[in-house]
Coordinates of N, CA and C in Angstrom, one line a residue:
M551 N -12.5 42.1 30.6 CA -11.0 41.8 30.8 C -10.2 42.8 29.9
T552 N -9.3 43.4 30.5 CA -8.4 44.3 29.9 C -7.4 43.5 29.0
P553 N -7.2 44.0 27.8 CA -6.2 43.3 26.9 C -4.8 43.4 27.6
H554 N -4.0 42.4 27.4 CA -2.7 42.4 27.9 C -1.7 41.7 27.0
V555 N -0.4 42.0 27.1 CA 0.6 41.4 26.3 C 1.3 40.2 27.0
I556 N 1.4 39.1 26.3 CA 2.1 37.9 26.8 C 3.2 37.5 25.9
S557 N 4.1 36.8 26.4 CA 5.2 36.2 25.6 C 4.8 34.9 25.0
M558 N 5.1 34.7 23.8 CA 4.8 33.4 23.1 C 6.1 32.8 22.5
G559 N 7.0 32.6 23.4 CA 8.3 32.1 22.9 C 9.3 33.2 22.8
D560 N 10.4 32.9 22.1 CA 11.5 33.9 22.1 C 11.3 35.0 21.0
A561 N 10.4 34.8 20.1 CA 10.2 35.7 19.0 C 8.8 36.1 18.7
C562 N 7.9 36.1 19.7 CA 6.5 36.4 19.5 C 5.9 37.0 20.8
L563 N 5.2 38.1 20.6 CA 4.4 38.7 21.7 C 3.0 38.6 21.2
S564 N 2.1 38.4 22.1 CA 0.7 38.3 21.7 C -0.2 39.2 22.6
I565 N -1.0 40.0 22.0 CA -2.0 40.8 22.7 C -3.3 39.9 22.9
V566 N -3.7 39.7 24.1 CA -4.8 38.8 24.4 C -6.0 39.6 25.0
F567 N -7.1 39.4 24.3 CA -8.4 40.0 24.7 C -9.1 38.9 25.5
E568 N -10.3 39.3 25.9 CA -11.2 38.3 26.5 C -11.4 37.0 25.7
E569 N -11.2 35.9 26.2 CA -11.2 34.6 25.5 C -12.6 34.1 25.2
K570 N -13.2 34.8 24.1 CA -14.5 34.3 23.6 C -14.6 34.8 22.2
I571 N -15.4 34.1 21.4 CA -15.7 34.4 20.0 C -16.7 35.5 20.0
D572 N -16.4 36.7 19.7 CA -17.2 37.9 19.8 C -16.9 38.9 18.7
T573 N -17.8 39.3 17.9 CA -17.6 40.2 16.8 C -16.8 41.5 17.3
R574 N -17.3 42.1 18.4 CA -16.6 43.3 18.9 C -15.2 43.1 19.2
I575 N -14.9 42.0 19.9 CA -13.5 41.7 20.2 C -12.6 41.4 19.0
N576 N -13.2 40.7 18.0 CA -12.5 40.4 16.8 C -12.2 41.7 16.0
T577 N -13.2 42.6 16.0 CA -13.0 43.8 15.3 C -11.9 44.6 15.9
R578 N -11.8 44.6 17.2 CA -10.7 45.3 17.9 C -9.4 44.7 17.5
C579 N -9.3 43.3 17.4 CA -8.1 42.6 17.1 C -7.7 43.0 15.7
V580 N -8.6 43.0 14.7 CA -8.3 43.4 13.3 C -7.8 44.8 13.3
S581 N -8.5 45.7 14.0 CA -8.1 47.2 14.0 C -6.7 47.3 14.6
L582 N -6.4 46.6 15.7 CA -5.2 46.7 16.4 C -4.0 46.2 15.5
A583 N -4.3 45.1 14.8 CA -3.3 44.5 14.0 C -3.0 45.4 12.8
A584 N -4.0 46.1 12.3 CA -3.7 47.1 11.2 C -2.9 48.2 11.7
D585 N -3.2 48.7 12.9 CA -2.4 49.8 13.5 C -1.0 49.4 13.7
V586 N -0.7 48.2 14.2 CA 0.6 47.7 14.4 C 1.4 47.6 13.1
E587 N 0.7 47.1 12.1 CA 1.3 47.0 10.8 C 1.7 48.4 10.2
R588 N 0.8 49.4 10.4 CA 1.0 50.8 9.9 C 2.2 51.4 10.6
R589 N 2.5 51.0 11.8 CA 3.7 51.5 12.5 C 5.0 51.1 11.9
R590 N 5.0 50.0 11.1 CA 6.2 49.6 10.4 C 7.4 49.5 11.3
L591 N 7.3 48.8 12.4 CA 8.3 48.6 13.4 C 9.4 47.8 12.9
A592 N 10.6 48.3 13.0 CA 11.8 47.5 12.6 C 11.8 46.2 13.3
G593 N 12.1 45.1 12.6 CA 12.2 43.8 13.2 C 10.9 43.0 13.3
V594 N 9.7 43.6 13.1 CA 8.5 42.9 13.1 C 8.3 42.1 11.8
R595 N 8.2 40.8 11.9 CA 8.1 40.0 10.8 C 6.7 39.7 10.3
D596 N 5.7 39.6 11.2 CA 4.4 39.3 10.9 C 3.4 39.7 12.0
V597 N 2.2 40.2 11.6 CA 1.2 40.5 12.6 C 0.0 39.7 12.2
V598 N -0.5 38.9 13.2 CA -1.5 37.9 12.9 C -2.7 38.1 13.8
P599 N -3.8 38.7 13.3 CA -5.0 38.8 14.2 C -5.8 37.4 14.2
A600 N -6.3 37.1 15.3 CA -7.2 35.9 15.4 C -8.5 36.3 16.1
Y601 N -9.2 35.3 16.6 CA -10.5 35.7 17.1 C -10.5 36.5 18.4
H602 N -9.4 36.3 19.2 CA -9.3 37.1 20.4 C -7.9 37.5 20.8
T603 N -7.0 37.4 19.8 CA -5.6 37.7 20.0 C -5.0 38.4 18.8
V604 N -3.9 39.1 19.0 CA -3.1 39.6 17.9 C -1.6 39.2 18.2
S605 N -1.1 38.3 17.4 CA 0.3 37.8 17.6 C 1.2 38.6 16.7
V606 N 2.3 39.1 17.4 CA 3.3 39.9 16.6 C 4.6 39.1 16.7
Y607 N 5.0 38.6 15.5 CA 6.3 37.8 15.4 C 7.4 38.8 15.0
F608 N 8.5 38.7 15.7 CA 9.6 39.6 15.5 C 11.0 39.0 15.5
D609 N 11.9 39.7 15.0 CA 13.3 39.3 15.1 C 14.0 40.0 16.3
P610 N 14.3 39.2 17.3 CA 14.8 39.8 18.6 C 16.2 40.4 18.4
R611 N 16.8 40.1 17.2 CA 18.1 40.8 17.0 C 17.9 42.2 16.4
K612 N 16.7 42.5 16.0 CA 16.4 43.8 15.4 C 15.6 44.7 16.3
I613 N 14.8 44.1 17.1 CA 14.0 44.9 18.1 C 14.0 44.2 19.4
P614 N 14.4 44.8 20.5 CA 14.4 44.2 21.8 C 12.9 43.9 22.2
R615 N 12.7 42.8 22.9 CA 11.4 42.4 23.4 C 10.8 43.5 24.2
A616 N 11.5 44.2 25.1 CA 11.0 45.2 25.9 C 10.5 46.4 25.1
A617 N 11.2 46.8 24.1 CA 10.9 47.9 23.2 C 9.6 47.6 22.5
L618 N 9.5 46.4 21.9 CA 8.3 46.0 21.2 C 7.1 45.9 22.2
H619 N 7.3 45.4 23.4 CA 6.2 45.3 24.4 C 5.7 46.7 24.6
Q620 N 6.6 47.7 24.8 CA 6.2 49.1 25.0 C 5.4 49.6 23.8
E621 N 5.8 49.3 22.6 CA 5.1 49.8 21.4 C 3.7 49.2 21.3
L622 N 3.6 47.9 21.7 CA 2.3 47.3 21.7 C 1.4 47.8 22.8
E623 N 1.9 48.2 23.9 CA 1.2 48.9 24.9 C 0.6 50.2 24.4
R624 N 1.5 51.0 23.7 CA 1.0 52.2 23.1 C -0.1 52.0 22.1
A625 N 0.1 51.0 21.3 CA -0.9 50.7 20.3 C -2.2 50.3 20.9
M626 N -2.2 49.6 22.0 CA -3.4 49.2 22.7 C -4.1 50.4 23.3
S627 N -3.3 51.3 23.8 CA -3.9 52.6 24.4 C -4.5 53.4 23.4
S628 N -3.9 53.5 22.2 CA -4.5 54.4 21.2 C -5.7 53.7 20.5
A629 N -5.8 52.4 20.6 CA -6.9 51.6 20.0 C -7.8 51.1 21.1
A630 N -8.0 51.8 22.2 CA -8.7 51.3 23.3 C -10.2 51.1 23.1
G631 N -10.7 51.8 22.1 CA -12.2 51.7 21.9 C -12.6 50.4 21.3
E632 N -13.7 50.4 20.7 CA -14.3 49.2 20.1 C -13.6 48.8 18.8
G633 N -12.8 49.6 18.2 CA -12.1 49.3 17.0 C -13.0 49.9 15.8
S634 N -12.3 50.0 14.7 CA -13.1 50.6 13.6 C -13.9 49.5 12.9
V635 N -14.9 50.0 12.3 CA -15.8 49.1 11.6 C -15.1 48.5 10.4
I636 N -15.2 47.2 10.2 CA -14.5 46.6 9.0 C -15.5 46.8 7.9
D637 N -15.1 47.6 6.9 CA -16.0 47.9 5.7 C -15.4 47.3 4.5
A638 N -15.5 46.0 4.4 CA -15.0 45.2 3.2 C -16.1 44.5 2.6
A639 N -16.1 44.4 1.3 CA -17.1 43.7 0.5 C -16.9 42.2 0.9
P640 N -18.0 41.5 1.0 CA -17.9 40.1 1.2 C -17.2 39.4 0.1
I641 N -16.5 38.3 0.4 CA -15.8 37.5 -0.6 C -16.8 36.4 -1.0
R642 N -17.1 36.3 -2.2 CA -18.0 35.2 -2.7 C -17.3 34.0 -3.0
I643 N -17.8 32.9 -2.5 CA -17.2 31.6 -2.7 C -18.2 30.7 -3.4
S644 N -17.8 30.1 -4.6 CA -18.7 29.3 -5.3 C -18.9 28.0 -4.5
V645 N -20.1 27.5 -4.5 CA -20.4 26.2 -3.8 C -21.2 25.3 -4.7
A646 N -20.8 24.0 -4.7 CA -21.6 23.0 -5.5 C -22.2 22.1 -4.5
Y647 N -23.5 21.7 -4.7 CA -24.2 20.9 -3.8 C -24.5 19.5 -4.4
G648 N -24.3 18.5 -3.7 CA -24.7 17.1 -4.2 C -23.7 16.6 -5.2
G649 N -24.0 15.4 -5.7 CA -23.2 14.7 -6.7 C -21.8 14.5 -6.2
E650 N -20.8 14.6 -7.1 CA -19.4 14.4 -6.8 C -18.9 15.4 -5.8
S651 N -19.5 16.6 -5.9 CA -19.0 17.8 -5.1 C -19.5 17.6 -3.7
G652 N -20.6 16.9 -3.5 CA -21.1 16.8 -2.1 C -21.9 15.5 -1.9
P653 N -21.1 14.4 -1.9 CA -21.8 13.1 -1.8 C -22.6 12.9 -0.5
D654 N -22.4 13.7 0.5 CA -23.1 13.6 1.8 C -24.3 14.5 1.8
F655 N -24.6 15.2 0.7 CA -25.7 16.2 0.7 C -27.0 15.6 1.1
A656 N -27.3 14.4 0.7 CA -28.6 13.8 1.0 C -28.7 13.5 2.5
S657 N -27.6 13.2 3.1 CA -27.6 13.0 4.6 C -27.8 14.3 5.4
V658 N -27.4 15.4 4.8 CA -27.6 16.7 5.4 C -29.1 17.0 5.4
E659 N -29.7 16.8 4.2 CA -31.1 17.0 4.1 C -31.9 16.2 5.1
T660 N -31.6 14.9 5.2 CA -32.2 14.0 6.1 C -32.0 14.4 7.6
F661 N -30.8 14.7 7.9 CA -30.5 15.2 9.3 C -31.3 16.4 9.7
A662 N -31.3 17.4 8.7 CA -32.0 18.7 9.0 C -33.5 18.7 8.8
S663 N -34.0 17.6 8.3 CA -35.4 17.5 7.9 C -35.8 18.6 7.0
C664 N -35.0 18.9 6.0 CA -35.2 20.0 5.0 C -35.1 19.4 3.6
S665 N -35.8 20.2 2.7 CA -35.6 19.9 1.3 C -34.3 20.4 0.8
E666 N -33.9 19.9 -0.3 CA -32.6 20.3 -1.0 C -32.6 21.8 -1.1
E667 N -33.7 22.4 -1.5 CA -33.8 23.9 -1.7 C -33.6 24.6 -0.4
D668 N -34.2 24.0 0.7 CA -34.1 24.7 2.0 C -32.7 24.7 2.5
V669 N -32.0 23.5 2.3 CA -30.6 23.4 2.8 C -29.8 24.5 2.1
I670 N -29.9 24.6 0.8 CA -29.2 25.6 0.0 C -29.5 27.0 0.4
R671 N -30.8 27.3 0.6 CA -31.2 28.6 1.0 C -30.7 29.0 2.4
L672 N -30.8 28.0 3.3 CA -30.3 28.3 4.7 C -28.8 28.5 4.7
H673 N -28.1 27.8 3.8 CA -26.6 27.9 3.8 C -26.2 29.2 3.1
T674 N -26.9 29.6 2.1 CA -26.5 30.8 1.3 C -27.1 32.1 1.6
E675 N -28.1 32.2 2.5 CA -28.7 33.4 2.8 C -28.0 34.3 3.8
N676 N -27.0 33.7 4.4 CA -26.2 34.5 5.4 C -24.9 34.9 4.9
V677 N -24.4 36.0 5.5 CA -23.0 36.4 5.3 C -22.2 35.9 6.5
Y678 N -21.2 35.1 6.3 CA -20.4 34.6 7.4 C -19.2 35.4 7.6
R679 N -18.8 35.5 8.9 CA -17.6 36.3 9.3 C -16.5 35.3 9.5
V680 N -15.3 35.5 8.9 CA -14.1 34.7 9.2 C -13.4 35.4 10.3
Y681 N -13.3 34.8 11.5 CA -12.6 35.3 12.6 C -11.1 35.2 12.5
M682 N -10.7 34.1 11.9 CA -9.3 33.9 11.7 C -9.1 32.8 10.7
L683 N -7.8 32.7 10.2 CA -7.5 31.6 9.3 C -6.7 30.5 10.0
G684 N -7.0 29.3 9.7 CA -6.3 28.2 10.4 C -5.0 27.8 9.7
F685 N -4.4 26.7 10.1 CA -3.1 26.3 9.6 C -3.2 25.6 8.3
L686 N -4.3 25.2 7.8 CA -4.5 24.6 6.5 C -5.4 25.3 5.6
P687 N -5.3 25.2 4.3 CA -6.3 25.9 3.4 C -7.7 25.4 3.7
G688 N -8.6 26.4 3.7 CA -10.0 26.0 4.0 C -10.4 26.1 5.5
F689 N -9.4 26.3 6.3 CA -9.7 26.4 7.8 C -10.1 27.8 8.2
A690 N -11.0 28.4 7.5 CA -11.4 29.8 7.9 C -12.4 29.6 9.1

């Protein structure tokens, strides 16, 4: 599916890629969002990449919708490839297991038929990708 621009109300345009959670698509979204931000377009309030979209919030009194639409089309053309590789160090998050910090930890062990050590190892041995941030803290 070719990415396309859609209207999301009177002050937002969104670039929509294929609707699936995919690292390549998300990398393109992040790259495209960074490109739009670098353009420093007058009237653009915020650029928000998500798992398969890039939403661009704008002030319609400062930039006409049609002009912004054209800029986004140009940005999509110049970023038509896979997107640049995101080369950022992982963010480390401290985790506490069991006790007051995780009263349901024993039920996880039981459900997964794993030892406490196995649950911790399985949880911590991977690097997780955050495709987008949600509307509440902790909704990565």
